[in-house]
Amino acid sequence: MAALIKGETGDWELVIGLEVHAQVVSEAKLFSSAATAFGAAPNSQVSLVDAAMPGMLPVINQECVRQAVKTGLGINAKINRLSVFDRKNYFYPDLPQGYQISQFLQPVVGEGVLTIVLPDGEKSIGIERLHLEQDAGKSLHDQHPRKSYIDLNRSGVALMEIVSRPDLRSAAEAAAYVRKLRSILRYLGTCDGNMQEGSLRCDANVSVRKPGAELGTRCEIKNLNSIRFMQMAINHEARRQIEVIEGGGKIDQQTRLYDANRDETRSMRSKEDAHDYRYFPDPDLLPLILTEDYIADIAAELPELPDAKQARFIAEYGLSEEDASQLVEERETAAYYETVAEGRDKKLAANWLLSELFGALNKVGKGLAESPVSAKFLGGLIALISDGTISGRIAKDVFAEMFEHGRDADSIVEAKGLRQVSDAGAITDLIEAVIAANQDKVVEFKSGKDKLFGFFVGQVMQQSQGKANPQLVNQVLREKLNA
Amino acid sequence: MTDLLSLDLAAARDALRDGKISSLELTDAYLGAMEAASDLNCYITTTPDKARVMAAAADQRLAQGDALPLDGLPLGIKDLFCTEGILTTAGSHILDGFAPTYESTVTSQLWRDGAVMLGKLNMDEFAMGSANVNSYYGPVESPWKSRDGGNARLVPGGSSGGSASAVSARLALATTGTDTGGSIRQPGSFCGIVGMKPTYGRCSRWGIVAFSSSLDQAGPLTRTVRDAAIMLRSMAGHDPKDSTSANLPAPDFEAALTGDVRGMRIGVPKEYRIDGMPAEIEALWARGIEMMRDAGAEIVDISLPHTKYALPTYYIIAPAEASSNLARYDGVRYGLRVEGETLDDMYAKTRGEGFGAEVKRRVLIGAYVLSAGYYDAYYLKAQRVRALIKRDFDEAFGSVDAILTPTAPSDAFAIGENDDDPIKMYLNDVFTVPSSLAGLPAISVPVGLSGRGLPLGLQLIGKLFDEATVFRAAGVLETAAGFSVRPAGGQ
């Protein structure tokens, strides 16, 4: 997938590293007890600490540390037994303290690895570190003609910054990485992964080089809040850099912003204007020390993660790699599937979920969470198919009814009398009636027009209103016609 | 009136419990004295109405026999402690009009224990200074006068200058101070009173306007060692809101005052005999050593080899932390705002007008020592030296129980005298800074007078969280010195 980009002077390779900011799922902020719910009225979730009132002190929220460690374990990373909170100093109105508490030299989580699946196979992406830091507040520039307003609800909310190695080689790989990371975070319950609400944001470090050459100078594109925009921004930035270099220019190390409306990146600040953040250990906080027992406790609580689940679905359920991979991407989908498949035909369950249910949901633009068909009900339908109560064809009608009215399969089958007829006598009666009514076709069939067999099957099924057991119809019909 | 004011904290406590005096009359006596001595400029804000309400409530409890530990005792509070609904300035223009919606942990514990609040005490801006000449609210004057014939107005020391001058002039029974590099002990020495800086982590820093977070500690300024022990018990204790607060109960420090130091090993560090130290300071120190020896302590010569690096180390670490701690005063949310053309212009004007010269100097030094390319050479190196200084003390405390040194290298000087020479001003802290860097408890006890008739103190330094030994030794030194001279000014 290391798709090369054609330039005027030959092929170029794209090199991408991502910094993902993931909002920690927790009731309270990283260093204060203020709430973190999304969408609250401005400045309604602000403690004295978040507003940096004089004399206020940060106290670490243990739950956020736990979530960070959990995430570290989920990406197979080294958990640092000792980590340190530092102050990153800069002035901005939505940063009340005048510094952000972050982790600079000693993050809570060290190196890890994440496997992404690409059309041509798997690829391991290195993770450099994960650290905890405070989010800033929000400046609102559209509330007043001359003034800016400040909303501090986000101020102090816990973020995990997850930094990848520059191992990604295309926008598609970057997208696969973010999707995989988001999937793991959701499985772990450490970040809700909601990019629209800003719970997951990306900065992309992008550079280009001739294949095999030294790394080029990178530019950082800030605050990408959807996977689609991220890909567009990366591709745009790659083209821009190639044009600059091929035009005889040099890439300046810059921080750039992506404008989705114009599909272009523009310079925010150059290296020369880069802030000197004057990092130093925050003297208000002690170093964070984690014991082996603490880490082992969290490790013991880890849920089955997507890679392990996928392997199990393939090995134990006999699912195809593609189906298994689709089923595990979202924790909710996998959980739904396991409920459907519990005690039932695993492959049939997978097919019904992936094609019928997802197909129907897509048509009405809904997600699995809003599905009118519950996992229990879909499982009931699978059971009716497996035990021969209804045929696959009838099942589709039943499913349509279930999707429309949210009812369970059994009651629909009962109410509409859709139960499959597997009574050989009844089917023989039907077949004899059809043969009697179509003697001309029988003669044609017997004279060698084999294709007419399908006509008889169709007639019988029609007469039975689709309820006749197809296997039985086939069997008896063949006997009668060949008699 | 004079009688009431002459009672120290312990005596007033007993008189109140015995029903000999009421808190209201005691409080009124202090409010009257404060008004009469207002030219010392000790208080930035007085709270007479609140004081009388608190005193009346205390009197009620006292009458019912439910006396709290500090019931009815009128105190002054350094204006670095946030006090709910009451102007809190840190001695700075930049906190104009700031009345917190919250009460610092230390002061809330004092009120919990029944104390009465007289007002907020003047101080060097953001606790930066050694003479209390850096306050936006004007310098504080010491009640002491030199015997050299001049009538110069003397500094009370700093940064807790208002706190020290008020105790010395009897404008409060006792006061709170904060000590970052000597800001309780040096003014204690200049004003002839007791100043106690407890172990770092003993008192909560929550609600105290931060100067240098790894050094700031609250402590009492009092007339006697016993008073300091009483005050500290109420001020100290674990606070989950301060991550650096020690999870230890506050012991009954008063119980440590046994008057018995027999067998106690007192260290005398040779490195504190600095070049140019006045002979009278040297002589006072020698007298103190003799007093302790006479009381049965064993005197041990010790070495604290990295002492000479303490002052430069302090003047890197404290400004570094301050430069970051003071970033929040940006005109956006509270205090002074000077409008500007742009956001940066507003920042520059607000901070330019809001901060005084010494604060600006330290913010600049702090930003410089933390900046890229200088961090390793200054801040990081200073942290390493700090670790060596701590190690010096650790090793010394292997063979001694407490250390005796002078508190300050001189007696009080005139207001304006050292203003043009910040380095000379910084030298005031030369004996107090090492124990601050090591986080150790230390007390200044008035022991004698200089040739000019001004108070001089000696400092006792103890092991981490061993305030008890410090108080015990200090009590013996106090008794032996018998310092009883009263200043000419004040009440």
Tab-separated table of C-alpha atoms in Angstrom, chain A residues 48-49 51-60 86-87 89-99 105 150 152 276-286, chain B residues 82 95 98 101-102 200 205-210 213-214 240-244 320-321 324-325 327-330 332-334 343 347 351 367 370-372 375 379:
chain	number	residue	atom	x	y	z
A	48	LEU	CA	-11.643	27.004	40.596
A	49	VAL	CA	-8.667	24.968	39.374
A	51	ALA	CA	-10.216	28.778	35.888
A	52	ALA	CA	-6.734	29.056	37.448
A	53	MET	CA	-7.880	31.106	40.402
A	54	PRO	CA	-5.011	32.263	42.643
A	55	GLY	CA	-3.774	29.611	45.061
A	56	MET	CA	-5.562	26.719	43.380
A	57	LEU	CA	-3.714	23.425	43.019
A	58	PRO	CA	-4.096	20.429	40.688
A	59	VAL	CA	-4.792	16.979	42.126
A	60	ILE	CA	-4.424	14.032	39.773
A	86	ASP	CA	5.457	19.024	33.228
A	87	ARG	CA	4.260	22.522	32.561
A	89	ASN	CA	4.139	27.475	29.212
A	90	TYR	CA	2.405	29.782	26.754
A	91	PHE	CA	-0.096	32.621	26.863
A	92	TYR	CA	-3.558	32.287	25.404
A	93	PRO	CA	-6.913	33.421	26.810
A	94	ASP	CA	-8.383	29.912	26.755
A	95	LEU	CA	-5.399	28.611	28.738
A	96	PRO	CA	-6.139	30.124	32.156
A	97	GLN	CA	-3.036	28.887	33.981
A	98	GLY	CA	-0.716	30.245	31.326
A	99	TYR	CA	0.586	26.714	31.051
A	105	LEU	CA	10.310	13.807	29.059
A	150	ILE	CA	-14.042	32.168	26.417
A	152	LEU	CA	-13.697	26.940	29.912
A	276	ASP	CA	9.600	28.180	23.455
A	277	TYR	CA	7.356	26.299	25.852
A	278	ARG	CA	9.867	26.396	28.722
A	279	TYR	CA	8.880	22.930	29.894
A	280	PHE	CA	9.738	22.049	33.475
A	281	PRO	CA	8.385	19.539	35.997
A	282	ASP	CA	5.201	20.839	37.635
A	283	PRO	CA	6.188	21.484	41.260
A	284	ASP	CA	2.540	21.207	42.352
A	285	LEU	CA	2.467	17.509	41.468
A	286	LEU	CA	4.501	14.582	42.655
B	82	CYS	CA	-7.056	33.779	50.067
B	95	LEU	CA	-4.945	41.592	41.924
B	98	PHE	CA	-9.862	40.392	43.863
B	101	THR	CA	-14.952	32.978	46.703
B	102	TYR	CA	-12.934	30.533	48.789
B	200	TYR	CA	7.603	21.634	53.366
B	205	ARG	CA	-0.595	25.440	50.199
B	206	TRP	CA	-4.191	25.351	48.919
B	207	GLY	CA	-5.531	28.872	48.711
B	208	ILE	CA	-2.168	30.557	49.217
B	209	VAL	CA	-1.207	32.660	46.211
B	210	ALA	CA	1.757	30.755	44.767
B	213	SER	CA	5.519	25.994	44.606
B	214	SER	CA	8.357	23.680	45.609
B	240	PRO	CA	-6.032	16.177	49.921
B	241	LYS	CA	-6.402	19.346	47.833
B	242	ASP	CA	-2.615	19.856	47.918
B	243	SER	CA	-0.721	16.958	46.341
B	244	THR	CA	2.468	18.010	48.135
B	320	ALA	CA	11.687	29.769	37.372
B	321	GLU	CA	8.615	28.528	39.221
B	324	SER	CA	5.133	30.087	35.413
B	325	ASN	CA	2.979	30.585	38.529
B	327	ALA	CA	1.402	33.553	34.085
B	328	ARG	CA	-2.243	33.325	35.190
B	329	TYR	CA	-2.318	37.059	35.970
B	330	ASP	CA	-3.145	37.993	32.409
B	332	VAL	CA	-8.540	37.893	31.351
B	333	ARG	CA	-10.460	36.584	34.350
B	334	TYR	CA	-9.838	38.624	37.520
B	343	LEU	CA	-4.650	40.649	22.811
B	347	TYR	CA	-1.334	41.241	28.114
B	351	ARG	CA	1.300	42.828	33.263
B	367	ALA	CA	11.668	32.689	31.907
B	370	LEU	CA	13.802	27.805	31.642
B	371	SER	CA	14.221	28.781	28.004
B	372	ALA	CA	15.514	26.461	25.313
B	375	TYR	CA	17.504	25.105	30.747
B	379	TYR	CA	17.422	25.178	35.914
